[in-house]
Amino acid sequence: MLTTTEQKLEALRGWLKQQSLDAIIIPHEDEFLGEYIPEHNERLHWLTGFTGSAGAAVVTQDKAAIFVDGRYTVQVTKQVPNELFEYRHLIEEPCLEWVKQNLDRGSKVAIDPKMHSGNWLTNAQATFNEAMELVVLPHNPIDELWHDRPTAQLSKTYLMPVEHSGQSSFDKRQQIGKVLSSQGVDAAVITSLDSICWLLNIRGSDVSRLPVLLSHAIIDTSGNLTYFIDESRIEDSFDKHVGAGVSLQDPNLLETALSNLSNKKVLIDPVTSNAWFTLVLQNAGAHVVKSADPCAMPKAAKNSVEIKGMRDSHIKDGVAMVKFLSWLDKEVESGNLHSEGALSDRLHEFRKEDSTLRDLSFDTISAAGSNAAMCHYNHLNEAESTNLSMDSLYLVDSGGQYLNGTTDITRTIAIGQPSDFMIRQFTLALKGHIGIARARFPQGTRGYQLDTLARQHLWAEGFDYDHGTGHGVGHYLSVHEGPASISKRQIDIPLVEGMVLSNEPGYYRADEFGIRIENLELVVEIPTQGDLKILGFESLTRCPIDVRNIDANLLTRPELNWLNDYHQKVWADLNHLVDGEVKEWLRNATQPLEHSLIQQA
């Protein structure tokens, strides 16, 4: 049994020698390419000990490196032995470039095509050109070496009623069929798990925190869909639920079905689909059309029923949050400085008081003091959970999967008296948060065009944060939903009405503290007297922002007005749902804030 990272690394090197290979690339992804993957597919974690949701490792005969983005630069040093792996930045030094620099010309580099996207494979082939030989493996060696690999936990389907989805599966499939016809293709392979669940109005629990089922689908221009899933997982009323035109197939027949598409024009998303699909289709003689997942934009632009569900779920979530925050303040006042784990568990208990909660939307980030400097810190990965300490900050990033919506909220809480520097940095991040919340922009605007609004105040003082400002959020689906975002990355996707995105600027000082302020925002049309269609954001999240961390004199009058107006909405929507000490805490937490000095806007 391989138990240590060193043993696993040596075993993998032994395999490389047996196969006469010079290196292998092990990404975090599994065959479904999702950010969150089931335990039995956590191959990168098995090899390295790294628990983050993005990364890759390269192992050669005598070297190894692990690549992570800015969210995990601190975390990786705590989880992966530096005597075994070099630490590299996933964006600044992509693993393919590292391979070229560290291996001789003509070296053989192995990959499992199911673990990489079609785009990645194309890029790898262009990067290596004739300098390296890319060897496509029929099987993943990690699966051979991982003797105590967990068994896949496969769930039954949950049939999502139209009262929650707002549109029948039959209508959705007809809509997608028309999209395919307009693109001149015969069929599309749908590989994104959330797209399949959206299309069929079903949910599952195969992946922790992500209400999906591990499966694949092929849909044609008539809206007819072949669903590759074990029939024993399907509810009896499935046929009636999805309507005519859906047939079930054993997952083992997927390759055969793809091969039967020879001479057909088949759409496949090279970003969200693994490279194996493209290779199989090409080998079968199909005409592969590389284009975006046809479900991505319709899924992201929520309909009126989904929007109502998202609003309702944020009210429920707000109740849990104010119960937790009022309890936390009382505990701190009493000198009870709980551990991060105990705080996370207590918040979960408050959420579970609502019967429509199905799961958390991700593992709660409960980070005390310096741990919050790691953007995606997880106390569960630590030998001991850290306790709160006085005169510091506590960051809690959490969310719920409710039957009618998904939530994601971050609050940074004063524990005692934060330093002047903490307060200043929090206020700069808040100004950026308000900048996004108050943004007005013409139809067709991309998220990267708004990103500066969130960073400008930090930039002006010489600071920044190394993560995106906003990600899409699904409707009782993935808490990180594409295709739109708000970040420095120039993603050419417009923000459209009905999209829900996070708004989460922050600041992180290594080994000291971390700050993040996150609400979810709904894209809505803003009435104007002008000629353009103007869009903006409606804040869905209902929870006070800790005014103890705010220097009101750094806020302009419009910024202060936004904050006070937001807090009045929180009070109006939540006060009748709580009572006693919680209601009194909420009243105090939403009181208007004013400048203590005369200041012009």
Coordinates of N, CA, C and O in Angstrom, one line a residue, residues 421-434 436 451-469 488 503-509 513-517 554 559:
F421 N -5.0 49.6 9.8 CA -4.7 49.1 8.4 C -5.8 48.1 7.9 O -6.2 48.2 6.8
M422 N -6.2 47.2 8.8 CA -7.3 46.3 8.4 C -8.5 47.0 8.0 O -9.2 46.7 6.9
I423 N -8.9 48.0 8.7 CA -10.1 48.8 8.4 C -9.9 49.5 7.1 O -10.9 49.6 6.3
R424 N -8.8 50.1 6.9 CA -8.5 50.8 5.6 C -8.7 49.9 4.4 O -9.3 50.2 3.4
Q425 N -8.0 48.7 4.5 CA -8.0 47.7 3.4 C -9.5 47.2 3.2 O -9.9 47.0 2.1
F426 N -10.2 47.0 4.3 CA -11.6 46.5 4.1 C -12.4 47.6 3.4 O -13.2 47.3 2.5
T427 N -12.2 48.8 3.8 CA -13.0 49.9 3.1 C -12.6 50.1 1.7 O -13.5 50.3 0.8
L428 N -11.3 49.9 1.3 CA -11.0 50.0 -0.1 C -11.6 48.8 -0.9 O -12.1 49.0 -2.0
A429 N -11.7 47.6 -0.3 CA -12.3 46.5 -0.9 C -13.8 46.8 -1.0 O -14.5 46.5 -2.1
L430 N -14.4 47.4 0.0 CA -15.8 47.7 0.0 C -16.1 48.7 -1.1 O -17.2 48.6 -1.8
K431 N -15.3 49.7 -1.3 CA -15.5 50.7 -2.3 C -15.5 50.0 -3.7 O -16.3 50.3 -4.6
G432 N -14.7 49.0 -3.9 CA -14.7 48.2 -5.1 C -16.0 47.4 -5.3 O -16.6 47.3 -6.4
H433 N -16.4 46.8 -4.2 CA -17.7 46.1 -4.2 C -18.8 47.0 -4.6 O -19.7 46.6 -5.4
I434 N -18.9 48.1 -4.0 CA -20.0 49.1 -4.3 C -19.9 49.5 -5.7 O -20.9 49.7 -6.4
I436 N -18.9 47.8 -8.3 CA -19.6 46.8 -9.2 C -21.1 46.9 -9.0 O -21.9 46.9 -9.9
D451 N -14.2 44.9 -14.5 CA -13.3 44.5 -13.4 C -12.6 45.6 -12.8 O -12.4 45.6 -11.6
T452 N -12.2 46.6 -13.5 CA -11.4 47.7 -13.0 C -12.2 48.5 -11.9 O -11.6 49.0 -11.0
L453 N -13.5 48.5 -12.0 CA -14.3 49.2 -11.0 C -14.1 48.6 -9.6 O -14.2 49.3 -8.6
A454 N -13.8 47.3 -9.6 CA -13.6 46.7 -8.3 C -12.2 46.8 -7.7 O -12.0 46.8 -6.5
R455 N -11.3 47.1 -8.6 CA -9.8 47.1 -8.2 C -9.3 48.5 -8.1 O -8.2 48.7 -7.5
Q456 N -9.9 49.5 -8.7 CA -9.3 50.8 -8.8 C -8.9 51.4 -7.5 O -7.8 52.0 -7.4
H457 N -9.6 51.2 -6.4 CA -9.3 51.9 -5.2 C -8.1 51.2 -4.5 O -7.3 51.8 -3.9
L458 N -8.0 49.9 -4.6 CA -6.9 49.1 -4.2 C -5.6 49.5 -5.0 O -4.6 49.7 -4.5
W459 N -5.8 49.5 -6.3 CA -4.7 49.8 -7.2 C -4.1 51.2 -6.8 O -2.9 51.4 -6.8
A460 N -5.0 52.1 -6.6 CA -4.5 53.5 -6.3 C -3.6 53.6 -5.1 O -2.7 54.5 -5.0
E461 N -3.7 52.6 -4.2 CA -2.9 52.5 -3.0 C -1.7 51.5 -3.1 O -1.0 51.2 -2.2
G462 N -1.7 50.8 -4.3 CA -0.6 49.9 -4.6 C -0.9 48.5 -4.2 O 0.0 47.7 -3.9
F463 N -2.2 48.1 -4.1 CA -2.7 46.8 -3.7 C -3.5 46.1 -4.8 O -4.0 46.8 -5.7
D464 N -3.7 44.8 -4.7 CA -4.6 44.1 -5.6 C -5.0 42.8 -4.9 O -4.5 42.5 -3.8
Y465 N -5.8 42.0 -5.6 CA -6.1 40.6 -5.1 C -5.9 39.7 -6.3 O -6.2 40.0 -7.5
D466 N -5.4 38.5 -6.1 CA -5.1 37.5 -7.1 C -6.2 36.5 -7.4 O -5.9 35.3 -7.3
H467 N -7.4 37.0 -7.7 CA -8.5 36.1 -8.1 C -9.5 37.0 -8.8 O -9.4 38.2 -8.9
G468 N -10.4 36.3 -9.5 CA -11.4 37.1 -10.2 C -12.4 37.8 -9.3 O -12.5 37.6 -8.1
T469 N -13.0 38.8 -9.8 CA -14.0 39.6 -9.1 C -15.3 38.9 -9.0 O -16.1 39.1 -8.0
K488 N -10.0 39.9 -14.8 CA -9.0 40.4 -15.7 C -9.0 39.6 -17.0 O -8.5 40.1 -18.0
N503 N -19.9 39.1 -6.7 CA -19.2 40.4 -6.6 C -18.4 40.3 -5.4 O -18.9 40.5 -4.3
E504 N -17.0 40.0 -5.5 CA -16.3 39.7 -4.4 C -14.8 40.2 -4.4 O -13.9 39.4 -4.3
P505 N -14.6 41.5 -4.4 CA -13.3 42.0 -4.2 C -12.7 41.7 -2.8 O -13.5 41.4 -1.9
G506 N -11.4 41.7 -2.7 CA -10.9 41.4 -1.4 C -9.4 42.0 -1.3 O -8.9 42.7 -2.2
Y507 N -8.8 41.6 -0.2 CA -7.4 41.9 0.0 C -6.8 40.9 0.9 O -7.4 40.5 1.9
Y508 N -5.6 40.4 0.7 CA -4.9 39.3 1.4 C -3.5 39.7 1.8 O -2.7 40.0 0.8
R509 N -3.2 39.7 3.0 CA -1.8 39.9 3.5 C -1.3 38.6 4.1 O -1.8 38.2 5.1
F513 N -3.7 38.5 7.6 CA -5.2 38.5 7.5 C -5.7 38.4 6.1 O -4.9 38.6 5.2
G514 N -7.0 38.2 5.9 CA -7.6 38.2 4.6 C -8.9 38.9 4.7 O -9.6 38.8 5.7
I515 N -9.3 39.5 3.6 CA -10.6 40.3 3.5 C -11.3 39.9 2.2 O -10.6 39.8 1.2
R516 N -12.6 39.6 2.3 CA -13.4 39.5 1.1 C -14.8 39.9 1.4 O -15.3 39.5 2.5
I517 N -15.5 40.6 0.5 CA -16.8 41.0 0.7 C -17.6 40.5 -0.6 O -17.3 40.9 -1.7
L554 N -13.8 57.3 4.3 CA -13.2 57.0 3.0 C -14.3 56.7 1.9 O -13.9 56.5 0.7
E559 N -21.5 56.3 -2.3 CA -21.1 54.9 -1.8 C -21.8 54.7 -0.4 O -22.3 53.6 -0.2

